[in-house]
Amino acid sequence: MAEGVRRRRKLKPVEEAIQFSLEQKDKNGLEGRFISHLKGRGVFSCTDFEKGDFLLEYRGDLISKEECERRQRIYHDALKVFMFEFRYNGKLLCVDAARDDGSLGRLVNDDHINPNSRMKTIRVDGKPHLCLFATRSICPGEEITYDYGDSEWPWRCTTLSVVEPSTLEVNTLSQSEDTDVEKLKVVSDQSELDFSICAASEGLEKVTLKKDRLLLDDQDCVEKMSPVKEHVLNEEQSFCAPVEGVKEVCRHVVVTSAISSMDKCAECVGPVAALKWIGLRCKLCSSFWHKSCYLKLHEWDGRRSSCEVSSEEDELSDEDYIPQSESDHQSDSSDELTTRPARYDQAKLLDIQEAASSKFSEHLRSDVTTLNVSKGKGKGVLKVMEAASVYDESDLMCHEEQFTDFETDSESDFPRKQGSVVCRSTDVLMSSPQSHNSKLLNSKSTVTLREERERSMAGGDHCVQSPKISCSANRKNYCYICGKPQSKLARHLKTHMAEVEVVQALSKLLLAMEKGCLPNLQGKSLDDIEIEDEIIMTDSDDSDPEESESDDEALAGAAGNSSNAGVQKMPIESTTELPEESESEAETENPRRGQKVSWSNAEVTAVMKHFEGHIAKGKLATLTECQQCKSAEDPVLVRRSAQNIRDFVRNRGISLKRKTQSK
Ligand SMILES: C[S@@+](CC[C@H](N)C(=O)[O-])C[C@H]1O[C@@H](n2cnc3c(N)ncnc32)[C@H](O)[C@@H]1O
């Protein structure tokens, strides 16, 4: 009874904050949504909040200054933005929310002009917790924001100062009303930048910037805490919002580069795929970007002219497989980079869309394919379709996207923006190039699809974009990703757009389309789909197999030859030697890899044990299979990477094919 009464009693905001902090839960009435490519996600209220209400905790690992520094050394910029440094009991601490635990606090964006909440510390079990409280009443639909504090937050600045690494003194301008903006002194030797920034808020902020991190000095900080409740918050505490903006001081010198799947685009923070991707890397600050993101960024802030682009390509690690995809093709030439306009808002998925468009328009013209794929609990049906004019059309749409407001409520907006639609139904999304209005068509079968397509083609109306993945059941839409029913599916899907799963699903489908093996995927769950690459001999494979391409050539093959878009030519990366009969003696030297390593008989036997079937069938091994082989045969293959093994299998397959053909 007493328990019941306690439950019913409305908790005071601080009590509520303590309760939610203890339970590690977010409050109802708030939701995360994707806002835009520029801003990323944000948190929105779905209910009314009153001034003073507790909203959310900025949840993460509470770590010391030292641990914070250590993590900042190893974190990519994209993760550093989730590190919230603050002062508590005279100590510099940090809540690291880099790990996405699904909590909403980490997604709250900055607003220094009209924020509706404020970050405060409360003490729970002797430890500080960062909690957001409403500073005014908040209506449903409003985005929750707080003031990150005075700093050079890039999104606040209309003009960004770009600093030459060698520049010794730079004036910085804060967008805030405060007048105490002083000089930013830069002492730079490229390897270590020390900045003393004096900016004003309620007090003077002193920040030491080393390499690429911000540390608060023993001075007043960005934001001073007002006590929430004396026994909870009994001393002056100060805050610094998530670390950000350091990359802006670099005058980027970018090169096209093969980038590890672990590294994210500094602009959209998104991975492209589980595999290594080709993008741009700044030689000075080692940030990475999708090419389209980089172009967009430098058009936005007018720094384009100050950016150097080199055509030099980076070294590839022999661990990484570079997929031959159109998204790679985008990154191939510095020429293109300097001349091509930035067109994409939703870089990540649009990259894939573009990949699909150009690749499939080459060799899948007039094809309409339906693919049933089950995923999770529901009976999802993926319809994948392709239209003859897809390339031109997607091009047109990409251009138009610049002028389209993404923030519309239109059901069709998301798919059109994304280019690739993921929803659950027998419905298929189609769109007309004239109107650019996507509409849900209740297409029940391939025949219907084809008819629809033919009808629209005849009427000058074209099916748009590939792949289209559309799922629903009984006219109720279920989200393909989280499986929940959604009345506003298109809008809901925006929340998933950054998820790797979507990108991976699309990648798989694209690969399957490209290889013409979509029908084989009928009824499979996405997790079960493993697309085996088949070895396709090309002219260049007719040369002596021992003379495999250099890494550069392989990279160029993988990234640069869009005219080969219709052919899946596996780049020969020469990460291992070609194992001919004499492979045990064969030695190939890769200057980048240093020591040449010949294949021993034991190694060959170990690999053959696993991949004889692949070689006979002319199939490529996947990296996972190679890793499994390596583990199973441990320690025989200790000198070989999974990629080495993969190359071995491929090269063997090529040799065998050649032999068969010559017979
Ligand atoms: C703690 S995260 C907030 C969540 C973030 N929007 C996301 O999608 O992950 C901080 C980052 O959000 C972005 N951000 C925050 N406030 C912003 C604003 N007002 N305008 C644009 N971007 C903002 C910046 O990229 C910043 O580095």
XYZ file of C-alpha atoms and ligand atoms in Angstrom:
690
model
C 0.000 0.000 0.000
C 2.715 2.398 1.096
C 4.551 1.344 -2.038
C 1.482 2.096 -4.124
C 1.109 5.514 -2.592
C 4.735 6.234 -3.170
C 4.420 5.201 -6.802
C 1.420 7.409 -7.347
C 2.907 10.445 -5.707
C 4.365 12.739 -8.304
C 8.068 12.812 -7.757
C 9.937 16.044 -7.603
C 12.138 16.587 -10.627
C 15.339 15.798 -8.777
C 13.843 12.704 -7.207
C 12.697 11.637 -10.598
C 16.146 12.245 -12.016
C 17.642 10.109 -9.270
C 15.137 7.374 -9.913
C 15.780 7.279 -13.636
C 19.515 7.449 -13.077
C 19.327 4.476 -10.776
C 17.142 2.534 -13.154
C 19.262 3.544 -16.133
C 16.120 4.184 -18.070
C 14.822 7.023 -20.153
C 11.586 8.669 -19.346
C 8.481 8.129 -21.443
C 7.320 11.019 -23.528
C 10.555 11.527 -25.391
C 11.803 9.960 -28.573
C 14.855 10.055 -30.763
C 14.435 10.967 -34.391
C 16.654 11.501 -37.328
C 16.568 15.183 -38.177
C 18.888 15.840 -41.047
C 22.180 14.860 -42.489
C 23.730 17.945 -40.982
C 22.333 17.655 -37.509
C 22.008 13.920 -37.240
C 19.545 12.676 -34.709
C 17.809 14.624 -31.991
C 15.400 14.088 -29.148
C 11.803 15.197 -29.373
C 9.112 15.497 -26.823
C 5.896 13.575 -27.380
C 4.190 15.072 -24.395
C 3.984 18.295 -22.398
C 6.720 19.106 -19.955
C 6.688 21.868 -17.413
C 9.459 24.205 -16.499
C 11.775 22.447 -14.063
C 10.786 18.923 -15.104
C 13.463 16.324 -15.291
C 13.870 15.213 -18.886
C 16.805 12.914 -19.470
C 20.093 11.737 -18.160
C 23.197 12.046 -20.294
C 24.108 8.445 -19.660
C 27.480 6.891 -20.274
C 30.652 5.772 -18.553
C 31.748 8.111 -15.794
C 35.487 8.324 -16.236
C 38.421 10.273 -14.904
C 40.282 12.947 -16.769
C 43.112 10.523 -17.453
C 40.828 7.875 -18.866
C 39.063 10.548 -20.859
C 42.380 11.613 -22.363
C 43.276 8.044 -23.128
C 39.985 7.434 -24.885
C 40.243 10.648 -26.803
C 43.552 9.528 -28.133
C 42.037 6.412 -29.562
C 38.581 7.646 -30.478
C 37.660 8.910 -33.851
C 36.286 12.447 -33.923
C 32.872 10.991 -34.522
C 32.963 9.353 -31.118
C 34.635 12.185 -29.299
C 31.527 14.282 -29.707
C 29.851 12.065 -27.169
C 32.385 12.791 -24.443
C 30.955 15.226 -21.953
C 33.623 16.748 -19.760
C 32.631 18.512 -16.586
C 34.017 19.609 -13.306
C 32.758 18.076 -10.135
C 34.129 18.544 -6.651
C 37.082 20.289 -8.188
C 37.868 17.317 -10.364
C 37.661 17.090 -14.068
C 35.465 14.165 -15.017
C 33.827 12.944 -18.144
C 30.742 11.004 -19.092
C 31.606 9.044 -22.155
C 28.490 8.210 -24.121
C 30.321 7.072 -27.233
C 28.851 3.623 -26.951
C 25.344 3.697 -28.323
C 23.325 2.135 -25.547
C 20.069 3.367 -27.010
C 19.727 6.106 -24.423
C 18.380 9.432 -25.532
C 20.493 11.822 -23.473
C 23.442 11.415 -25.807
C 21.328 12.530 -28.741
C 20.253 15.905 -27.427
C 21.450 18.694 -29.668
C 22.759 22.147 -28.972
C 20.780 25.359 -29.090
C 22.461 28.407 -27.667
C 19.734 30.835 -28.647
C 16.554 29.316 -27.395
C 17.275 26.107 -25.542
C 14.487 24.505 -23.577
C 16.579 22.592 -21.083
C 19.703 22.784 -19.050
C 22.269 20.212 -18.015
C 22.893 19.832 -14.309
C 24.672 17.374 -12.095
C 22.922 15.454 -9.415
C 24.633 13.154 -7.003
C 23.374 9.611 -6.865
C 25.145 7.105 -4.642
C 27.989 9.537 -4.275
C 28.515 9.800 -8.009
C 27.654 12.669 -10.286
C 25.050 12.152 -12.983
C 24.381 14.602 -15.783
C 20.705 15.341 -16.041
C 18.669 17.602 -18.233
C 15.892 19.706 -16.762
C 13.358 21.760 -18.676
C 13.960 25.484 -18.429
C 10.528 26.304 -19.799
C 7.396 24.451 -20.750
C 7.852 22.158 -23.684
C 5.127 21.127 -26.103
C 4.775 17.806 -27.885
C 6.841 17.757 -31.056
C 9.463 20.184 -29.772
C 13.051 19.213 -30.007
C 14.828 19.037 -26.667
C 17.932 21.187 -26.684
C 20.392 22.707 -24.309
C 23.191 25.161 -24.643
C 26.445 23.294 -25.146
C 28.208 26.385 -23.855
C 30.313 28.915 -25.609
C 32.645 27.365 -28.005
C 33.410 27.331 -31.645
C 30.676 24.861 -32.404
C 30.819 24.567 -36.147
C 27.088 24.545 -36.681
C 26.793 27.910 -34.938
C 29.319 29.628 -37.077
C 28.429 31.153 -40.326
C 32.080 31.646 -41.123
C 34.509 29.067 -40.018
C 38.088 29.991 -39.596
C 40.380 27.564 -41.240
C 43.793 27.591 -39.771
C 46.942 26.753 -41.547
C 48.757 24.261 -39.379
C 51.682 26.585 -39.298
C 49.693 29.651 -38.380
C 50.815 31.082 -35.098
C 48.032 33.376 -34.157
C 44.438 33.366 -35.190
C 41.481 35.395 -34.172
C 38.404 33.416 -33.537
C 34.904 34.715 -33.425
C 32.289 33.258 -31.249
C 28.732 33.523 -32.413
C 27.570 34.195 -28.920
C 26.603 37.591 -27.649
C 29.472 37.569 -25.231
C 32.094 40.116 -25.775
C 35.036 38.608 -24.000
C 36.255 36.763 -26.991
C 39.952 36.806 -27.092
C 42.628 35.507 -29.249
C 43.204 31.950 -30.039
C 46.865 31.307 -29.896
C 48.104 28.472 -31.882
C 51.475 27.015 -31.308
C 51.847 24.399 -33.860
C 54.364 21.983 -35.127
C 51.749 19.828 -36.766
C 52.340 17.040 -34.335
C 51.126 18.909 -31.334
C 48.867 21.894 -31.311
C 48.491 23.807 -28.118
C 45.732 26.283 -27.994
C 44.749 28.598 -25.271
C 41.279 29.743 -25.952
C 39.743 32.397 -23.859
C 36.111 32.811 -24.520
C 33.439 34.102 -22.337
C 30.253 32.753 -21.049
C 29.249 33.369 -17.511
C 32.891 33.074 -16.729
C 36.065 32.735 -18.634
C 36.707 29.468 -20.270
C 40.190 28.318 -20.743
C 40.681 25.402 -22.933
C 43.800 23.597 -23.786
C 43.683 21.861 -27.063
C 46.225 19.216 -27.589
C 46.400 17.438 -30.864
C 42.734 16.857 -31.318
C 41.165 17.100 -27.954
C 39.802 19.688 -25.660
C 40.682 19.844 -22.033
C 39.306 22.255 -19.605
C 41.807 24.152 -17.596
C 41.403 24.980 -13.925
C 39.255 27.927 -14.695
C 35.627 28.673 -14.700
C 33.888 26.693 -17.301
C 31.340 27.097 -19.943
C 28.372 26.769 -17.786
C 28.015 27.162 -14.069
C 25.568 25.041 -12.257
C 22.788 26.444 -10.310
C 21.972 24.231 -7.361
C 19.150 21.848 -8.003
C 18.694 21.063 -4.394
C 21.124 21.847 -1.696
C 21.698 18.387 -0.413
C 22.076 17.060 -3.890
C 24.105 19.721 -5.495
C 26.089 21.587 -2.983
C 28.934 23.017 -4.810
C 29.870 24.807 -7.897
C 30.068 22.480 -10.804
C 30.903 23.279 -14.281
C 30.329 21.789 -17.628
C 31.744 21.445 -20.978
C 29.499 20.013 -23.606
C 30.635 17.134 -25.763
C 33.989 17.658 -27.321
C 33.708 18.919 -30.834
C 35.021 21.131 -33.484
C 38.715 20.506 -33.288
C 38.853 19.242 -36.794
C 37.802 22.658 -37.989
C 41.246 24.098 -37.369
C 42.861 21.908 -39.936
C 43.320 23.066 -43.450
C 42.644 19.707 -44.889
C 44.849 18.163 -47.456
C 42.869 15.209 -48.612
C 43.795 12.153 -50.551
C 41.645 9.322 -51.758
C 42.230 6.498 -49.432
C 41.059 3.034 -48.524
C 39.558 3.484 -45.107
C 38.987 0.888 -42.490
C 35.413 -0.043 -41.724
C 36.174 1.000 -38.163
C 36.651 4.574 -39.236
C 33.643 6.698 -39.792
C 33.012 9.651 -41.995
C 33.700 12.733 -39.922
C 30.745 14.452 -41.452
C 27.916 11.965 -41.386
C 29.441 9.715 -38.786
C 28.211 6.749 -40.681
C 29.850 3.565 -41.734
C 29.429 2.628 -45.347
C 29.548 -1.070 -44.846
C 31.182 -3.714 -42.804
C 34.002 -3.663 -45.281
C 36.742 -1.253 -45.964
C 35.516 1.727 -47.939
C 37.111 4.262 -50.156
C 36.848 7.841 -49.150
C 38.936 10.883 -48.476
C 41.496 11.203 -45.722
C 43.132 14.382 -44.555
C 46.853 13.895 -44.435
C 47.180 16.387 -41.633
C 44.440 15.593 -39.188
C 43.601 12.059 -40.343
C 39.895 12.701 -40.522
C 37.931 10.658 -43.003
C 34.983 11.548 -45.157
C 32.777 10.099 -47.777
C 33.645 12.005 -50.841
C 30.147 13.336 -51.196
C 30.099 14.443 -47.554
C 33.387 16.212 -47.970
C 32.253 18.021 -51.058
C 29.060 19.010 -49.422
C 30.819 20.265 -46.348
C 33.169 22.401 -48.310
C 30.465 23.854 -50.391
C 28.502 24.723 -47.340
C 31.140 26.540 -45.483
C 32.856 28.072 -48.406
C 36.181 26.490 -47.660
C 36.297 24.530 -50.794
C 38.919 26.634 -52.355
C 41.170 26.171 -49.398
C 41.138 22.439 -49.622
C 43.789 20.563 -51.377
C 43.119 17.292 -52.969
C 45.766 14.925 -53.997
C 45.252 11.985 -56.235
C 47.707 10.000 -54.253
C 46.212 6.822 -52.988
C 46.837 5.297 -49.703
C 48.428 2.114 -48.859
C 46.086 -0.759 -48.265
C 46.422 -3.135 -45.461
C 46.455 -6.691 -46.588
C 43.698 -7.457 -44.111
C 41.104 -5.485 -45.896
C 39.041 -6.436 -48.798
C 37.944 -3.568 -50.906
C 34.668 -4.235 -52.528
C 34.357 -3.351 -56.132
C 31.371 -1.159 -55.914
C 30.130 1.971 -57.423
C 30.453 3.757 -54.164
C 34.099 3.005 -54.521
C 34.000 4.291 -58.019
C 32.946 7.585 -56.674
C 36.181 7.970 -54.905
C 38.491 7.129 -57.636
C 39.665 10.280 -59.174
C 40.806 13.523 -57.816
C 39.766 15.171 -61.033
C 36.243 14.225 -60.495
C 36.545 15.349 -56.955
C 37.429 18.846 -57.813
C 34.906 19.300 -60.538
C 31.867 17.417 -59.490
C 29.249 19.315 -57.553
C 28.192 18.103 -54.158
C 24.781 16.762 -54.669
C 23.856 14.541 -51.826
C 22.113 15.283 -48.633
C 21.891 11.763 -47.389
C 25.336 10.776 -48.370
C 25.448 7.340 -46.969
C 22.429 5.759 -48.488
C 22.545 7.915 -51.510
C 25.981 6.550 -52.177
C 24.402 3.189 -52.318
C 21.543 4.456 -54.358
C 23.935 5.891 -56.831
C 25.876 2.695 -56.847
C 22.722 0.828 -57.630
C 21.617 3.276 -60.221
C 24.701 3.389 -62.300
C 25.701 -0.197 -61.904
C 22.373 -1.748 -62.572
C 21.323 0.554 -65.286
C 24.311 -0.765 -67.176
C 23.374 -4.359 -67.189
C 19.990 -4.827 -65.668
C 18.014 -2.540 -67.864
C 14.337 -3.393 -67.953
C 14.705 -5.952 -65.250
C 12.231 -6.142 -62.486
C 13.033 -8.549 -59.785
C 11.070 -9.568 -56.774
C 12.741 -10.950 -53.757
C 11.014 -12.400 -50.744
C 13.125 -12.168 -47.703
C 12.073 -12.990 -44.213
C 13.507 -11.065 -41.369
C 12.892 -11.479 -37.693
C 9.386 -12.334 -36.652
C 7.429 -10.873 -39.491
C 6.886 -12.153 -42.952
C 8.660 -9.506 -44.845
C 8.735 -9.378 -48.559
C 11.430 -7.480 -50.248
C 10.626 -6.303 -53.679
C 13.615 -5.285 -55.586
C 13.081 -3.615 -58.831
C 15.010 -1.849 -61.448
C 13.965 0.406 -64.224
C 15.574 1.316 -67.460
C 15.908 4.966 -66.745
C 17.064 4.558 -63.250
C 20.413 6.164 -63.674
C 19.239 9.349 -65.264
C 16.409 9.574 -62.933
C 18.363 9.119 -59.763
C 20.769 11.679 -61.042
C 17.954 14.094 -61.520
C 16.573 13.329 -58.123
C 19.884 13.818 -56.461
C 20.057 17.243 -57.952
C 16.583 18.022 -56.839
C 17.332 16.953 -53.348
C 19.362 20.002 -52.803
C 16.236 22.032 -53.021
C 13.899 19.764 -51.201
C 13.086 20.182 -47.594
C 13.773 16.940 -45.860
C 11.713 17.879 -42.892
C 8.378 17.407 -44.487
C 5.826 15.109 -43.037
C 5.261 13.528 -46.343
C 5.046 9.787 -46.155
C 6.896 9.544 -49.385
C 9.654 11.871 -48.560
C 11.918 9.464 -46.831
C 12.063 6.906 -49.564
C 12.604 9.540 -52.157
C 15.358 11.050 -50.105
C 16.952 7.820 -49.246
C 16.779 6.444 -52.671
C 16.568 3.028 -51.173
C 13.448 2.133 -49.384
C 13.171 -0.308 -46.609
C 9.743 -1.092 -45.360
C 7.687 -4.194 -44.949
C 4.887 -5.031 -47.249
C 3.760 -6.344 -50.470
C 3.598 -2.722 -51.365
C 6.218 -1.318 -53.574
C 7.255 2.198 -53.607
C 7.217 3.870 -56.919
C 7.710 7.364 -57.953
C 7.261 9.462 -60.966
C 10.083 11.621 -62.145
C 7.728 14.346 -63.175
C 6.096 14.805 -59.862
C 8.774 13.345 -57.696
C 5.993 12.162 -55.512
C 6.473 8.678 -54.342
C 3.357 6.691 -53.862
C 2.689 3.360 -52.315
C 1.317 0.935 -54.778
C -0.271 -2.186 -53.535
C 1.619 -4.472 -55.841
C 1.097 -8.090 -55.092
C 3.425 -9.903 -57.374
C 6.205 -9.635 -59.808
C 3.667 -9.611 -62.580
C 1.886 -6.725 -61.001
C 5.139 -4.993 -60.607
C 6.119 -5.546 -64.148
C 2.730 -4.479 -65.398
C 2.881 -1.432 -63.272
C 6.281 -0.629 -64.522
C 5.355 -1.175 -68.131
C 2.263 0.903 -67.704
C 4.160 3.725 -66.142
C 6.920 3.500 -68.689
C 4.373 3.674 -71.474
C 2.908 6.740 -69.876
C 6.270 8.327 -69.549
C 6.211 7.459 -65.907
C 9.157 5.521 -64.683
C 9.695 3.270 -61.788
C 12.315 4.858 -59.761
C 15.421 3.730 -58.102
C 16.818 0.546 -56.968
C 16.675 -1.342 -54.893
C 13.210 -0.910 -53.614
C 12.504 -2.925 -50.574
C 9.035 -2.723 -49.341
C 7.282 -4.750 -46.748
C 3.960 -4.803 -45.000
C 1.262 -7.201 -44.025
C -2.460 -6.751 -44.463
C -1.966 -3.150 -45.358
C -0.494 -2.493 -41.957
C 3.054 -1.332 -42.200
C 5.733 -2.900 -40.143
C 9.154 -1.481 -39.865
C 11.492 -3.775 -41.610
C 14.285 -2.972 -39.214
C 12.712 -3.090 -35.776
C 9.679 -5.114 -36.748
C 7.215 -2.833 -34.996
C 3.975 -1.715 -36.632
C 4.163 1.883 -37.743
C 1.426 4.105 -38.955
C 3.885 6.605 -40.339
C 6.365 4.150 -41.638
C 8.295 6.472 -43.855
C 8.797 8.925 -41.079
C 9.669 6.185 -38.658
C 12.278 4.807 -41.015
C 14.234 7.986 -40.751
C 15.170 6.929 -37.265
C 16.911 3.940 -38.719
C 18.677 5.528 -41.572
C 22.025 5.641 -39.875
C 21.860 2.035 -38.862
C 24.421 -0.219 -40.228
C 21.873 -2.902 -40.763
C 20.074 -0.946 -43.420
C 23.245 -0.267 -45.250
C 24.325 -3.847 -44.960
C 20.981 -5.123 -46.134
C 21.145 -2.888 -49.136
C 24.710 -3.830 -49.829
C 23.773 -7.456 -49.856
C 20.901 -6.883 -52.168
C 22.970 -4.783 -54.485
C 25.629 -7.407 -54.638
C 23.043 -10.065 -55.303
C 21.491 -8.011 -58.070
C 24.818 -7.339 -59.544
C 25.658 -10.984 -59.590
C 22.235 -11.887 -60.897
C 21.568 -14.234 -58.015
C 18.589 -12.524 -56.484
C 16.242 -15.408 -57.174
C 18.474 -17.647 -55.050
C 17.754 -15.482 -52.083
C 14.030 -16.113 -52.073
C 12.769 -16.734 -48.587
C 16.126 -16.292 -46.902
C 16.606 -14.024 -43.960
C 19.051 -11.229 -44.494
C 21.351 -12.732 -41.917
C 21.464 -15.934 -43.915
C 22.367 -14.263 -47.117
C 25.951 -14.694 -47.902
C 26.755 -13.799 -51.421
C 29.567 -15.810 -52.714
C 31.638 -14.141 -55.285
C 32.270 -16.101 -58.335
C 35.573 -15.817 -60.020
C 35.110 -14.199 -63.351
C 38.040 -14.276 -65.627
C 38.794 -11.097 -67.398
C 41.360 -10.303 -70.022
C 43.827 -9.192 -67.449
C 43.531 -12.551 -65.785
C 44.889 -14.147 -68.895
C 48.282 -12.857 -68.100
C 50.723 -14.846 -66.132
C 49.020 -15.531 -62.841
C 52.235 -14.987 -61.013
C 52.276 -11.439 -62.232
C 49.354 -10.258 -60.265
C 48.481 -6.632 -60.078
C 50.119 -4.326 -57.683
C 48.081 -2.957 -54.828
C 47.686 0.294 -56.625
C 46.416 -1.337 -59.713
C 44.093 -3.456 -57.732
C 42.781 -0.454 -55.932
C 42.347 1.395 -59.153
C 40.544 -1.630 -60.489
C 38.354 -1.722 -57.479
C 37.739 1.927 -57.240
C 38.279 3.520 -60.497
C 36.992 1.677 -63.448
C 33.398 2.505 -63.730
C 33.280 1.434 -67.311
C 33.543 -2.073 -65.988
C 30.514 -1.536 -63.901
C 28.669 -4.381 -65.493
C 31.356 -6.892 -64.804
C 32.242 -8.105 -61.404
C 35.923 -8.327 -61.811
C 37.604 -9.293 -58.631
C 40.584 -7.056 -58.219
C 43.752 -8.978 -57.890
C 45.302 -7.249 -54.997
C 48.398 -9.330 -54.892
C 48.180 -9.510 -51.190
C 49.446 -13.022 -51.516
C 51.363 -14.953 -54.006
C 49.647 -16.847 -56.713
C 49.716 -20.466 -55.662
C 50.567 -22.388 -58.760
C 51.941 -25.887 -58.646
C 55.189 -24.456 -57.510
C 53.547 -22.243 -55.002
C 55.434 -23.679 -52.127
C 58.527 -22.239 -53.677
C 56.863 -19.296 -55.265
C 57.716 -16.023 -53.742
C 56.234 -12.713 -54.520
C 57.473 -9.566 -53.063
C 55.248 -6.722 -52.166
C 57.397 -3.773 -51.285
C 54.726 -2.426 -49.003
C 54.532 -5.609 -47.091
C 58.261 -6.019 -46.850
C 59.257 -9.613 -46.413
C 58.127 -12.010 -49.093
C 56.503 -15.074 -47.719
C 56.263 -18.210 -49.748
C 53.499 -20.708 -49.221
C 54.640 -23.858 -47.515
C 53.181 -27.211 -48.423
C 51.534 -27.363 -45.047
C 49.865 -24.027 -45.636
C 48.681 -25.015 -49.077
C 47.291 -28.275 -47.758
C 45.555 -26.475 -44.918
C 43.868 -24.039 -47.246
C 42.983 -26.644 -49.823
C 41.305 -28.726 -47.156
C 38.751 -25.976 -46.780
C 38.506 -24.492 -50.216
C 39.027 -27.216 -52.747
C 35.300 -27.092 -53.492
C 35.363 -23.339 -53.969
C 38.286 -23.543 -56.322
C 36.697 -26.316 -58.320
C 33.475 -24.350 -58.635
C 35.267 -21.101 -59.322
C 33.908 -19.433 -56.234
C 35.620 -16.910 -54.076
C 35.934 -17.519 -50.389
C 34.489 -14.989 -48.022
C 36.693 -13.349 -45.447
C 34.686 -15.034 -42.731
C 35.321 -18.429 -44.253
C 38.999 -17.612 -44.555
C 39.125 -16.539 -40.957
C 37.428 -19.764 -39.946
C 39.921 -21.737 -41.991
C 42.794 -19.878 -40.387
C 41.440 -20.565 -36.907
C 40.680 -24.190 -37.656
C 44.158 -24.789 -38.989
C 45.926 -22.854 -36.302
C 48.868 -22.548 -36.076
C 49.648 -23.644 -39.629
C 48.271 -20.452 -41.179
C 49.607 -18.117 -38.566
C 51.583 -16.154 -41.153
C 48.545 -15.664 -43.359
C 45.796 -13.135 -43.043
C 42.247 -13.975 -44.035
C 42.787 -11.816 -47.095
C 45.915 -13.778 -47.983
C 43.892 -16.952 -47.868
C 41.150 -15.395 -49.892
C 43.602 -14.341 -52.539
C 45.103 -17.773 -52.552
C 41.721 -19.315 -53.247
C 40.969 -16.759 -55.915
C 44.281 -17.212 -57.630
C 43.978 -20.947 -57.538
C 40.534 -20.617 -59.037
C 41.846 -18.404 -61.777
C 44.619 -20.868 -62.560
C 42.182 -23.711 -62.697
C 39.811 -21.802 -64.937
C 42.620 -20.925 -67.210
C 43.709 -24.480 -67.423
C 40.197 -25.661 -68.118
C 39.741 -23.036 -70.789
C 42.997 -23.882 -72.511
C 41.919 -27.498 -72.688
C 26.074 14.690 -28.440
S 25.868 14.627 -30.153
C 24.165 14.931 -30.352
C 23.495 13.885 -31.191
C 23.814 13.926 -32.632
N 22.952 14.857 -33.324
C 23.712 12.548 -33.262
O 22.944 12.361 -34.197
O 24.425 11.658 -32.817
C 26.632 16.117 -30.623
C 26.704 16.296 -32.105
O 25.433 16.600 -32.648
C 25.554 17.568 -33.657
N 24.813 18.761 -33.240
C 24.434 19.091 -32.011
N 23.726 20.213 -32.028
C 23.664 20.634 -33.285
C 23.056 21.753 -33.924
N 22.397 22.677 -33.277
N 23.190 21.846 -35.254
C 23.868 20.916 -35.957
N 24.447 19.834 -35.395
C 24.354 19.691 -34.075
C 27.021 17.866 -33.813
O 27.511 17.059 -34.834
C 27.586 17.413 -32.498
O 28.902 17.012 -32.631
